[in-house]
Amino acid sequence: MFRKILIANRGEIACRVITTARRLGIATVAVYSEADAGARHTRLADEAWPIGPAPARQSYLAGEKILEVARRSGAEAIHPGYGFLSENADFAAACAQAGIVFIGPPEAAIRAMGSKAESKALMERSGVPLVPGHHGEAQDMALLRAEAARIGYPVLIKASAGGGGKGMRVVESAGGLDEAIEGAKREALASFGDDRLLIEKYLTRPRHIEIQIFADTQGNTVSLFERDCSIQRRHQKVIEEAPAPGMDPARRQAMGEAAVAAARAVGYVGAGTVEFIAEGDGFYFMEMNTRLQVEHPVTEMVTGLDLVEWQLRVACGEALPVAEERLGIRGHAIEARVYAEDPARDFLPAVGRLAHLRQPAEVPGRVRVDTGVLEGDSITPNYDPMIAKLIVWGEDRAAAVRQLSAALAEYEVVGLTTNLGLLRAIAGNAAFAAAELDTGFIGRHAAELMPAEDAADPAIWAAAALTVVHDQRAAIEEAARATGDPYSPWAAVDAWRMNGDGYQDLRFRQGDAAVTLRTHPLPDGSFHLDLPGGRVQAAMLDDRLSLDGVSRRVRVVRRGEDLTVVMGGRNYTLTVEDPLAPPRSEAAGSDRVTAPVPGRVTRVLVKPGDRVAKNAPLVVIEAMKTEFTLRAPLEGTVETIRHQVEEMVEEGTELVTFAAAG
Ligand code: ADP
Ligand code: ADP
Ligand code: MG
């Protein structure tokens, strides 16, 4: 076994690899960018080496720098995690050249599976079923048009070199094809330096089912069964589970054999995933990911294996630790990806500081939290917006779903927008409980899954009011200590009045609603609160709020006048109104074109003087694996372009100014 390895990644996956290495007695070397000094992965590793500025191209994608750290630190092998250099054949080759083991498949296997089109051609020859489509070399428009017509609409255009959903476009009918092809080519060229496309039949109600495979250098290749990853948004995974609901042994065996055949066809070694799209009884090869997958923990939970340990053993030349016949599935596991993003705004990635973070308690074998962040860390536009993964296990699917709901209710994240509300809604959804899974699930159930924040639960107001009163008390006590007379009547903090009923009014806003609460201190330290629903006796101790004797867990995080009440895994934001504060300035007018997130300008589609229609695309910015197209808010003439391609812009920066028509 290796004595020391380098982990060429960040975030949760770097931490996850370090955990296994440590268990096996292997020393670990982390690398970090300037944005990650002090990040969790740098603290967990035995050594942490700086590799450059925040942008990935200058740090986590800078293979030469990473190899140099490996040489200087004496690491014998490099684990690339997922993303970044994990599917970069040139990097795998450079490792071999430097005499350092790349913990992944051989260079040739990465290359063979690197292009969606070429890998499909290869699979076709190996007898693995494919979705009807065109994946040939020929790319001229006339041919693509003819192919799309032959396949039959709707069709899906993909970048051959693609990944992460980039360059993917659904085309409903022939009329939309030319524009979609041009757009996809542009995006593919910008993202991958390669504008070749493929076209597939777009299945309308498919499931994403993938097979985890493993191969060693001695010629053994096994299937570690399937994962269902059908709960997606933007064609990217949000919730994954194993086993796939409704999978019968015959189909499991057929898919496993197809996946093993795919791996053998490219001389595969190590961990890999063969992704299929399934509809009805059919299943079709989509692509192979030649790395450890984000959702590998659900396979670990149901097989009892540690896939990173297998990767390390195979990379050292050992045979697979368990033979095919002895592998089995126990119970059911579900993973939920916690993202910094706003489901209500088309899943726009969010950035910000994790002002408060409390994650569910881990229960060995049942609840696992894979995370790379600490309270106080920031989610920045430099890397992808995943905060953590919650993985749960139960004896059967119903038990796992229950466990998922319970663990999600323990999550407390304050400081940025997350998809936790959506995850909770899915976990509690009847169609999800009934395993009615397909890739359109989130879209179809959007109305139920994204309910408006419900306003006035008296507990929210009560928790906020008690927090403000407690804060005032602490401030006054502090002031009294500072003036040296804690017994001064002016330091009395309980609103007690000589003539009886002392009280204090507090005014809160929550969205459009406003409420004034009267608080009366009681001798035992609790309060009477006059809430919209009537009077209650309330007390708050640490993270428990008691109303008329019934207590529950609640957390209030206060930043200035803003309070976030976290209850049952949901966040409620309120503002306490200071009667002396100046009125807040109104939000910027809607006729401005501003960056919704910090990011990099990747395309400017107009020039000064252009007349544009309402909703015409103006500028494209990229942040966190996602492209955002900014459109004209109204018809008009472009006056100035404030930022050019490659410039980094802050959130809220005005990008284009123009004069309204007429
Ligand atoms: P999987 O197929 O394993 O579910 P994804 O398709 O979501 O994973 O992508 C794999 C991972 O690759 C992402 O979670 C992300 O961490 C990483 N990744 C991809 N592109 C980038 C990028 N441009 N910058 C940073 N990380 C990236
Ligand atoms: P990526 O490189 O982004 O992972 P994939 O080819 O794996 O791209 O596809 C990502 C997702 O897009 C799939 O999980 C599925 O939801 C959807 N998808 C891909 N191909 C098809 C298809 N032919 N019909 C319908 N949906 C598809
Ligand atoms: Mg994929």
XYZ file of C-alpha atoms and ligand atoms in Angstrom:
717
model
C 0.000 0.000 0.000
C 1.070 3.609 -0.524
C 2.678 5.431 2.367
C 1.668 8.901 1.210
C -0.800 10.240 -1.339
C -1.721 13.670 -2.663
C -5.352 14.652 -3.136
C -5.718 16.951 -6.139
C -9.113 18.335 -5.206
C -10.990 20.383 -2.640
C -14.255 20.391 -0.721
C -16.132 17.354 0.433
C -14.461 14.863 -1.885
C -10.964 15.826 -0.742
C -12.103 15.371 2.877
C -13.747 12.063 2.040
C -10.584 10.651 0.425
C -8.471 11.827 3.369
C -10.774 9.975 5.798
C -10.177 6.615 4.133
C -6.458 7.237 3.678
C -6.152 7.987 7.368
C -8.035 4.814 8.304
C -5.562 2.828 6.203
C -2.557 4.555 7.757
C -1.668 6.489 4.599
C -0.270 10.008 5.031
C -2.111 12.717 3.091
C -1.048 15.829 1.206
C -3.722 18.418 0.431
C -3.342 21.210 -2.100
C -5.202 24.482 -1.856
C -5.863 27.674 -3.773
C -5.729 31.148 -2.267
C -9.503 30.966 -1.788
C -9.123 27.801 0.295
C -6.411 28.651 2.810
C -7.871 27.279 6.036
C -10.555 25.246 4.252
C -11.634 22.018 5.909
C -9.632 19.776 3.574
C -6.421 21.666 4.325
C -6.963 21.146 8.050
C -7.723 17.445 7.789
C -4.673 16.531 5.721
C -1.277 15.855 7.269
C 0.277 18.470 4.979
C -1.321 21.234 2.917
C 0.514 22.951 0.061
C -0.496 26.172 -1.699
C -0.859 25.894 -5.480
C -1.936 29.343 -6.636
C -4.784 31.801 -7.093
C -8.476 31.026 -6.710
C -9.432 30.403 -10.361
C -9.274 26.650 -10.968
C -7.202 27.071 -14.123
C -4.417 28.534 -11.995
C -4.706 26.060 -9.130
C -6.793 22.868 -9.091
C -6.488 22.459 -12.854
C -2.768 23.343 -12.947
C -1.447 19.809 -13.363
C 2.230 20.815 -13.490
C 2.038 22.641 -10.159
C 0.293 19.709 -8.546
C 2.859 17.244 -9.855
C 5.600 19.478 -8.504
C 3.994 19.346 -5.026
C 3.735 15.562 -5.325
C 7.445 15.309 -6.128
C 8.532 17.680 -3.391
C 6.270 16.202 -0.702
C 7.195 12.637 -1.560
C 3.657 11.526 -2.442
C 3.644 8.259 -4.366
C 0.191 8.631 -5.860
C -2.420 11.272 -6.720
C -6.144 10.883 -6.099
C -7.947 13.337 -8.409
C -11.417 13.141 -6.791
C -14.141 14.117 -9.299
C -14.258 17.145 -11.574
C -11.019 19.091 -12.094
C -8.268 16.760 -13.401
C -10.082 13.488 -12.775
C -10.985 12.867 -16.412
C -7.962 14.549 -17.945
C -6.003 11.955 -19.929
C -3.020 14.281 -20.387
C -2.721 14.637 -16.640
C -2.895 10.868 -16.147
C -0.097 10.558 -18.723
C 1.969 13.267 -17.033
C 1.678 11.419 -13.707
C 2.968 8.231 -15.330
C 5.866 10.168 -16.857
C 6.737 11.585 -13.450
C 6.653 8.120 -11.888
C 3.627 8.951 -9.762
C 0.582 6.677 -9.687
C -2.626 8.281 -10.979
C -5.434 6.768 -8.888
C -7.786 6.243 -11.795
C -8.100 4.371 -15.049
C -5.362 4.156 -17.677
C -4.881 7.164 -19.929
C -6.250 5.265 -22.939
C -9.521 4.396 -21.159
C -10.042 8.033 -20.183
C -9.459 9.089 -23.776
C -11.779 6.456 -25.197
C -14.639 7.502 -22.914
C -13.826 11.228 -22.977
C -15.878 11.955 -26.054
C -19.560 11.128 -25.827
C -19.670 10.546 -29.596
C -16.606 8.308 -29.838
C -17.582 6.310 -26.775
C -21.011 5.721 -28.274
C -19.461 4.474 -31.481
C -17.310 2.122 -29.445
C -20.286 0.874 -27.431
C -22.239 0.272 -30.613
C -19.464 -2.060 -31.754
C -19.502 -3.813 -28.349
C -23.228 -4.467 -28.557
C -24.221 -2.070 -25.758
C -27.655 -0.531 -26.527
C -27.739 3.180 -27.505
C -30.487 5.822 -27.705
C -31.382 6.386 -31.364
C -29.240 9.260 -32.545
C -26.406 10.651 -34.613
C -22.893 10.526 -33.221
C -20.877 10.594 -36.406
C -17.975 12.812 -37.361
C -19.957 14.704 -40.015
C -21.168 18.000 -38.601
C -22.463 20.105 -41.499
C -25.833 21.733 -40.968
C -27.623 19.962 -43.813
C -26.616 16.568 -42.488
C -27.508 17.434 -38.883
C -30.916 18.621 -40.098
C -31.501 15.402 -41.979
C -30.361 13.323 -39.012
C -32.665 15.162 -36.598
C -35.586 14.532 -38.950
C -34.647 10.856 -39.219
C -34.407 10.474 -35.423
C -37.710 12.304 -34.928
C -38.484 15.258 -32.679
C -38.061 16.097 -29.865
C -34.290 15.685 -30.059
C -31.511 16.496 -27.630
C -28.302 18.150 -28.779
C -25.203 17.463 -26.701
C -21.624 18.654 -26.855
C -19.553 15.615 -27.690
C -16.806 16.754 -25.332
C -19.441 17.879 -22.839
C -20.155 17.397 -19.206
C -22.118 19.111 -16.480
C -25.041 19.715 -18.816
C -23.143 22.360 -20.803
C -24.064 22.730 -24.451
C -27.185 20.586 -24.001
C -30.347 21.738 -25.746
C -33.758 20.165 -26.215
C -35.297 20.911 -29.613
C -39.042 20.394 -29.962
C -39.408 20.762 -33.710
C -37.471 21.401 -36.919
C -38.071 25.151 -36.634
C -35.830 25.478 -33.582
C -32.984 23.290 -34.794
C -30.631 25.733 -36.532
C -30.570 28.198 -33.674
C -30.087 25.435 -31.110
C -27.193 23.947 -33.058
C -25.479 27.307 -33.387
C -25.938 28.029 -29.689
C -24.730 24.594 -28.639
C -21.654 24.840 -30.882
C -20.758 28.232 -29.428
C -21.180 27.008 -25.865
C -19.261 23.791 -26.538
C -16.372 25.680 -28.115
C -16.212 28.148 -25.240
C -16.435 25.462 -22.548
C -14.469 22.580 -24.039
C -12.536 24.040 -26.976
C -14.364 21.572 -29.228
C -17.631 22.331 -31.018
C -18.561 18.840 -32.183
C -22.129 17.859 -31.369
C -24.233 14.766 -31.248
C -27.986 14.433 -31.542
C -30.158 11.980 -29.638
C -33.799 11.146 -29.482
C -35.087 13.075 -26.476
C -36.897 10.640 -24.239
C -39.785 12.396 -22.534
C -40.170 10.434 -19.324
C -36.924 8.581 -18.724
C -35.068 7.504 -15.647
C -31.357 7.949 -15.145
C -29.987 4.622 -13.931
C -26.270 4.081 -13.719
C -24.058 1.139 -12.858
C -21.032 1.385 -10.598
C -18.304 -0.838 -11.944
C -14.890 -1.729 -10.610
C -11.965 -3.378 -12.377
C -8.517 -4.415 -11.206
C -5.264 -4.911 -13.098
C -5.678 -8.687 -12.957
C -8.581 -8.778 -15.366
C -11.459 -8.851 -12.859
C -14.339 -6.490 -13.592
C -17.455 -6.431 -11.415
C -20.697 -4.522 -11.202
C -21.475 -2.970 -7.827
C -25.093 -2.579 -8.903
C -27.137 0.441 -9.821
C -28.065 3.901 -8.605
C -31.179 5.771 -9.644
C -30.362 9.456 -10.213
C -33.621 10.589 -11.774
C -34.330 13.475 -9.424
C -32.628 16.234 -11.401
C -32.781 19.909 -12.222
C -31.118 21.454 -15.285
C -30.355 17.839 -16.291
C -28.077 17.554 -13.255
C -28.524 15.275 -10.249
C -30.006 16.385 -6.927
C -31.107 13.156 -5.216
C -29.729 9.679 -5.892
C -30.588 6.310 -4.441
C -29.653 2.651 -4.433
C -31.077 0.247 -5.318
C -33.239 1.670 -8.120
C -36.917 1.232 -7.190
C -38.618 -1.470 -9.217
C -35.392 -3.011 -10.488
C -35.853 -6.757 -10.945
C -32.946 -9.211 -10.812
C -33.035 -9.931 -14.544
C -32.808 -6.289 -15.510
C -30.146 -5.642 -12.890
C -28.108 -8.443 -14.359
C -28.599 -7.236 -17.934
C -27.557 -3.677 -17.077
C -24.629 -4.903 -14.989
C -23.419 -7.048 -17.868
C -23.749 -4.185 -20.344
C -21.738 -1.938 -18.023
C -19.038 -4.548 -17.511
C -18.869 -5.021 -21.284
C -18.447 -1.266 -21.709
C -15.605 -1.223 -19.186
C -13.886 -4.234 -20.746
C -14.131 -2.650 -24.185
C -11.751 0.110 -23.079
C -9.458 -1.911 -20.825
C -10.847 -0.215 -17.763
C -9.152 -0.249 -14.339
C -10.471 1.270 -11.105
C -13.839 2.844 -10.242
C -16.117 3.922 -13.067
C -19.766 4.584 -13.746
C -21.700 3.653 -16.835
C -24.713 5.929 -17.168
C -27.866 4.678 -18.849
C -31.085 6.365 -19.680
C -34.025 4.023 -19.196
C -37.588 4.203 -20.447
C -40.111 1.383 -20.251
C -38.211 -1.861 -20.556
C -35.382 -0.330 -22.551
C -32.096 1.045 -21.289
C -29.530 2.866 -23.368
C -25.883 3.824 -22.848
C -25.408 7.581 -22.328
C -21.800 7.974 -21.250
C -19.159 6.559 -18.962
C -17.664 8.681 -16.184
C -14.105 7.485 -15.674
C -13.778 8.485 -12.028
C -15.358 8.224 -8.619
C -18.856 9.690 -8.813
C -20.355 12.326 -6.499
C -23.086 9.880 -5.478
C -20.823 6.886 -4.758
C -21.794 6.900 -1.022
C -25.225 5.383 -1.691
C -23.471 2.361 -3.184
C -21.206 2.220 -0.142
C -24.179 2.311 2.226
C -25.976 -0.630 0.588
C -22.900 -2.779 -0.135
C -20.930 -2.032 3.032
C -17.823 -1.294 0.942
C -15.457 1.680 0.963
C -14.945 2.532 -2.695
C -11.988 4.809 -2.017
C -10.268 1.921 -0.260
C -10.909 -0.216 -3.352
C -9.464 2.539 -5.545
C -6.308 2.671 -3.446
C -5.900 -1.121 -3.424
C -6.436 -1.431 -7.162
C -4.019 1.437 -7.833
C -1.385 -0.496 -5.868
C -1.933 -3.529 -8.064
C -3.978 -5.595 -5.615
C -6.855 -7.744 -6.815
C -10.440 -6.649 -6.071
C -11.050 -7.382 -2.376
C -14.420 -9.144 -2.903
C -15.480 -11.488 -5.698
C -18.667 -10.865 -7.666
C -20.544 -13.799 -6.054
C -20.112 -12.361 -2.571
C -21.433 -8.902 -3.386
C -24.959 -8.025 -2.358
C -27.343 -5.183 -1.604
C -28.602 -4.559 1.917
C -31.400 -2.081 2.607
C -31.837 1.211 0.809
C -29.744 4.395 0.690
C -30.561 7.920 -0.490
C -28.258 10.886 -1.029
C -29.405 14.504 -1.136
C -27.029 17.148 -2.469
C -27.212 20.369 -0.478
C -26.537 23.201 -2.908
C -26.105 26.936 -2.516
C -28.755 27.834 -5.050
C -32.233 29.273 -5.314
C -34.843 26.814 -6.596
C -37.347 29.659 -6.915
C -35.079 31.528 -9.338
C -34.480 28.691 -11.757
C -31.813 27.197 -9.481
C -29.552 30.205 -9.751
C -26.365 29.397 -7.822
C -25.935 31.470 -4.704
C -22.819 32.773 -3.061
C -22.222 34.014 0.423
C -20.840 33.239 3.805
C -22.039 30.338 5.937
C -22.762 32.633 8.855
C -24.268 29.733 10.764
C -23.922 26.054 9.956
C -25.156 23.062 11.894
C -25.357 19.735 10.099
C -27.347 16.636 11.047
C -25.722 14.353 13.603
C -24.046 11.364 11.979
C -25.277 7.914 12.988
C -22.888 5.174 11.840
C -24.470 3.109 9.087
C -27.582 5.291 8.973
C -26.834 8.979 8.612
C -23.669 10.219 6.915
C -22.746 13.807 6.109
C -19.967 14.357 3.578
C -18.949 17.963 3.771
C -16.025 20.203 2.952
C -17.121 23.359 4.700
C -16.960 24.849 8.158
C -19.101 27.552 9.690
C -17.725 30.895 8.549
C -16.532 29.578 5.157
C -17.770 31.205 1.987
C -19.287 29.674 -1.099
C -17.587 31.640 -3.875
C -18.139 31.782 -7.622
C -14.827 30.000 -8.204
C -16.022 26.450 -7.658
C -19.199 24.474 -7.787
C -21.992 25.391 -5.362
C -22.398 22.058 -3.583
C -22.191 22.578 0.191
C -22.502 18.997 1.390
C -24.085 15.628 0.771
C -26.479 13.976 3.194
C -26.623 10.203 2.848
C -29.102 8.066 4.762
C -29.775 4.352 5.027
C -32.858 2.368 6.035
C -33.931 -1.283 5.996
C -36.178 -0.475 3.055
C -36.988 2.548 0.927
C -39.758 3.836 3.200
C -37.381 3.756 6.171
C -34.701 5.576 4.176
C -37.162 8.285 3.095
C -38.224 8.771 6.711
C -34.606 8.994 7.781
C -33.976 11.552 5.035
C -36.802 13.805 6.241
C -35.660 13.575 9.836
C -32.042 14.384 9.019
C -32.971 17.278 6.717
C -34.988 18.791 9.561
C -31.755 19.011 11.549
C -29.967 21.113 8.936
C -29.296 24.754 9.850
C -27.693 26.950 7.212
C -27.890 30.709 7.536
C -26.150 33.271 5.371
C -26.930 32.116 1.866
C -29.777 30.620 -0.116
C -29.866 26.828 -0.289
C -32.019 24.119 -1.814
C -32.806 22.645 1.626
C -36.478 23.632 1.400
C -36.769 21.843 -1.932
C -35.007 18.748 -0.579
C -37.370 18.657 2.369
C -40.372 19.037 0.088
C -39.169 16.158 -2.094
C -38.523 13.963 0.933
C -42.082 14.624 2.092
C -43.738 14.330 -1.321
C -46.273 11.537 -1.905
C -45.105 10.834 -5.472
C -41.524 10.533 -4.246
C -42.651 8.182 -1.474
C -44.409 6.121 -4.148
C -41.131 6.082 -6.151
C -42.725 7.702 -9.189
C -39.312 8.688 -10.444
C -38.251 10.158 -13.759
C -36.047 13.046 -14.792
C -39.041 15.374 -15.102
C -40.022 14.890 -11.452
C -38.969 18.291 -10.129
C -40.435 20.176 -13.079
C -43.729 18.324 -12.932
C -44.154 18.784 -9.173
C -42.717 22.303 -9.026
C -45.875 23.863 -7.609
C -45.945 21.503 -4.604
C -42.196 21.479 -4.146
C -41.697 25.230 -4.073
C -44.421 26.571 -1.825
C -44.339 30.220 -0.862
C -42.864 30.802 2.559
C -45.821 30.573 4.908
C -45.972 33.616 7.103
C -47.194 33.860 10.597
C -46.437 30.820 12.734
C -46.575 32.429 16.191
C -43.475 30.462 17.168
C -41.415 32.392 14.629
C -42.478 35.762 15.981
C -42.002 34.553 19.536
C -38.482 33.244 18.913
C -37.535 36.494 17.212
C -39.026 38.652 19.972
C -37.314 36.746 22.755
C -34.001 36.957 20.927
C -34.261 40.718 20.590
C -35.244 41.118 24.243
C -32.400 38.842 25.376
C -29.955 40.832 23.221
C -31.140 44.124 24.711
C -30.740 42.712 28.173
C -27.194 41.554 27.426
C -26.321 44.965 25.952
C -27.677 46.844 28.954
C -25.921 44.561 31.413
C -22.726 45.112 29.466
C -23.216 48.888 29.607
C -23.931 48.704 33.348
C -20.754 46.733 33.897
C -18.875 49.343 31.894
C -20.230 52.216 34.012
C -19.433 50.266 37.168
C -22.847 50.338 38.833
C -24.728 47.128 38.168
C -27.337 48.058 40.758
C -28.316 51.355 39.220
C -32.047 51.405 38.494
C -31.107 52.543 34.991
C -29.499 49.187 34.474
C -32.772 47.379 35.151
C -33.552 45.393 32.077
C -36.901 43.835 32.670
C -39.242 46.681 31.716
C -40.636 46.309 35.219
C -42.567 49.377 36.279
C -43.518 50.567 39.680
C -47.171 50.896 38.711
C -47.577 47.340 37.579
C -47.698 46.097 34.037
C -44.392 46.907 32.306
C -44.111 46.070 28.658
C -42.134 46.695 25.509
C -43.389 46.762 21.918
C -41.311 45.210 19.169
C -42.086 45.591 15.500
C -41.068 42.948 12.945
C -41.399 42.602 9.206
C -41.517 39.272 7.400
C -41.822 39.768 3.666
C -44.847 41.997 3.185
C -46.297 41.241 6.586
C -45.551 43.372 9.627
C -46.472 42.708 13.180
C -46.096 44.491 16.483
C -45.623 42.301 19.534
C -46.062 43.371 23.100
C -43.687 41.628 25.508
C -44.297 41.544 29.255
C -41.506 40.207 31.461
C -42.522 37.834 34.229
C -40.683 37.345 37.505
C -39.458 33.840 36.577
C -37.592 35.119 33.514
C -40.259 34.098 31.009
C -42.531 36.509 29.126
C -46.114 37.035 28.215
C -46.236 37.747 24.506
C -49.240 39.263 22.833
C -49.103 37.585 19.439
C -51.576 37.962 16.577
C -53.280 34.757 17.783
C -53.525 35.783 21.438
C -51.393 35.839 24.553
C -48.842 33.094 25.263
C -46.300 32.502 27.956
C -42.929 32.135 26.281
C -39.379 31.372 27.296
C -36.238 30.620 25.385
C -33.262 28.699 26.687
C -30.372 28.016 24.322
C -31.947 26.353 21.307
C -35.348 25.576 22.792
C -38.409 27.767 22.627
C -41.240 27.061 25.010
C -44.777 28.340 24.338
C -47.309 27.714 27.128
C -45.077 24.928 28.369
C -44.640 23.120 25.036
C -41.045 23.334 23.885
C -39.360 22.676 20.558
C -35.997 23.170 18.954
C -35.416 26.496 17.272
C -32.367 28.504 16.330
C -32.232 32.253 15.777
C -29.272 33.802 14.021
C -29.151 37.567 14.197
C -27.139 39.842 11.964
C -27.906 43.463 12.797
C -31.612 44.003 12.194
C -31.999 40.767 10.261
C -33.040 37.658 12.097
C -33.229 34.169 10.665
C -35.357 31.746 12.615
C -34.495 28.134 11.770
C -37.217 25.707 12.705
C -37.737 22.163 11.440
C -35.031 22.649 8.824
C -36.697 25.749 7.371
C -35.478 29.305 7.463
C -37.725 32.269 8.151
C -36.231 35.698 7.757
C -37.499 38.701 9.657
C -36.360 42.236 10.219
C -36.724 44.006 13.509
C -37.663 47.597 12.849
C -35.757 50.284 14.594
C -38.110 53.264 14.737
C -35.129 55.624 14.505
C -33.509 54.010 11.449
C -33.787 55.821 8.102
C -36.141 54.230 5.571
C -34.531 51.572 3.423
C -33.743 52.564 -0.139
C -35.951 50.942 -2.729
C -34.615 48.045 -4.758
C -32.953 48.943 -8.040
C -35.310 49.504 -10.963
C -36.080 46.557 -13.163
C -34.720 48.206 -16.312
C -31.118 47.621 -15.289
C -29.052 44.703 -16.521
C -26.996 43.504 -13.585
C -25.003 40.400 -12.791
C -27.180 38.047 -10.699
C -24.090 36.366 -9.210
C -20.398 37.186 -9.227
C -18.843 35.588 -12.270
C -16.851 35.874 -15.453
C -18.178 37.447 -18.631
C -17.956 34.756 -21.303
C -19.827 36.393 -24.204
C -21.049 39.820 -25.184
C -23.743 39.424 -27.820
C -24.477 43.096 -28.612
C -22.559 46.315 -29.294
C -23.326 49.960 -28.588
C -25.972 51.268 -30.962
C -27.704 47.906 -31.453
C -31.461 47.989 -31.260
C -32.745 45.102 -29.220
C -36.147 43.622 -28.583
C -37.369 42.908 -25.092
C -35.769 39.660 -23.787
C -33.017 39.699 -26.411
C -29.864 38.030 -25.040
C -27.194 40.628 -24.250
C -24.388 39.160 -22.185
C -23.500 35.704 -20.885
C -21.679 35.242 -17.622
C -20.405 32.041 -16.116
C -20.180 31.142 -12.483
C -20.185 27.894 -10.563
C -20.413 25.533 -13.539
C -23.415 27.402 -14.886
C -23.995 29.969 -17.621
C -26.400 32.865 -17.146
C -27.778 34.727 -20.134
C -28.762 38.297 -19.295
C -31.585 39.620 -21.425
C -32.945 43.033 -22.306
C -35.608 44.024 -19.760
C -37.352 46.135 -22.424
C -37.077 47.160 -26.043
C -34.377 49.772 -26.651
C -30.951 50.736 -27.938
C -27.712 49.569 -26.370
C -25.673 52.548 -25.148
C -22.617 51.125 -23.419
C -21.143 47.733 -22.642
C -19.541 48.054 -19.260
C -17.558 44.805 -19.134
C -15.764 42.748 -21.748
C -15.225 39.030 -22.198
C -13.043 37.427 -19.498
C -13.635 40.224 -16.981
C -14.756 39.171 -13.504
C -17.811 41.035 -12.245
C -19.322 41.360 -8.798
C -22.938 40.545 -8.038
C -25.112 43.542 -8.847
C -22.645 45.090 -11.308
C -24.395 46.852 -14.167
C -23.263 45.190 -17.387
C -25.102 46.983 -20.173
C -26.837 50.337 -20.255
C -29.388 51.229 -22.854
C -32.026 53.703 -23.764
C -35.627 52.590 -23.850
C -37.346 52.784 -27.207
C -39.909 55.498 -27.861
P -21.627 13.125 -11.116
O -21.804 12.752 -12.567
O -20.549 12.377 -10.407
O -22.887 13.152 -10.385
P -21.476 15.903 -11.834
O -21.864 15.616 -13.237
O -22.381 16.721 -10.985
O -21.090 14.574 -11.047
O -20.060 16.612 -11.908
C -18.989 16.068 -11.246
C -18.290 17.089 -10.443
O -17.344 17.738 -11.253
C -19.100 18.232 -9.893
O -19.802 17.966 -8.735
C -18.037 19.262 -9.655
O -17.509 19.170 -8.365
C -16.979 18.930 -10.648
N -16.836 19.963 -11.662
C -17.228 19.898 -12.930
N -16.915 21.021 -13.585
C -16.323 21.829 -12.699
C -15.786 23.147 -12.761
N -15.815 23.862 -13.865
N -15.253 23.668 -11.645
C -15.243 22.955 -10.525
N -15.731 21.713 -10.406
C -16.267 21.151 -11.471
P -23.573 15.119 -18.540
O -22.250 15.050 -19.203
O -24.039 16.505 -18.291
O -23.669 14.214 -17.358
P -25.366 13.209 -19.834
O -25.286 12.769 -21.253
O -24.933 12.228 -18.807
O -24.589 14.573 -19.669
O -26.874 13.629 -19.549
C -27.243 14.316 -18.385
C -28.743 14.183 -18.143
O -29.496 14.648 -19.272
C -29.244 12.765 -17.941
O -29.093 12.336 -16.619
C -30.688 12.872 -18.347
O -31.477 13.427 -17.332
C -30.653 13.863 -19.478
N -30.565 13.191 -20.783
C -29.443 12.814 -21.421
N -29.719 12.209 -22.590
C -31.063 12.210 -22.702
C -31.980 11.745 -23.709
N -31.562 11.183 -24.828
N -33.297 11.915 -23.484
C -33.748 12.514 -22.360
N -32.936 12.981 -21.391
C -31.614 12.832 -21.553
Mg -23.694 12.240 -17.171
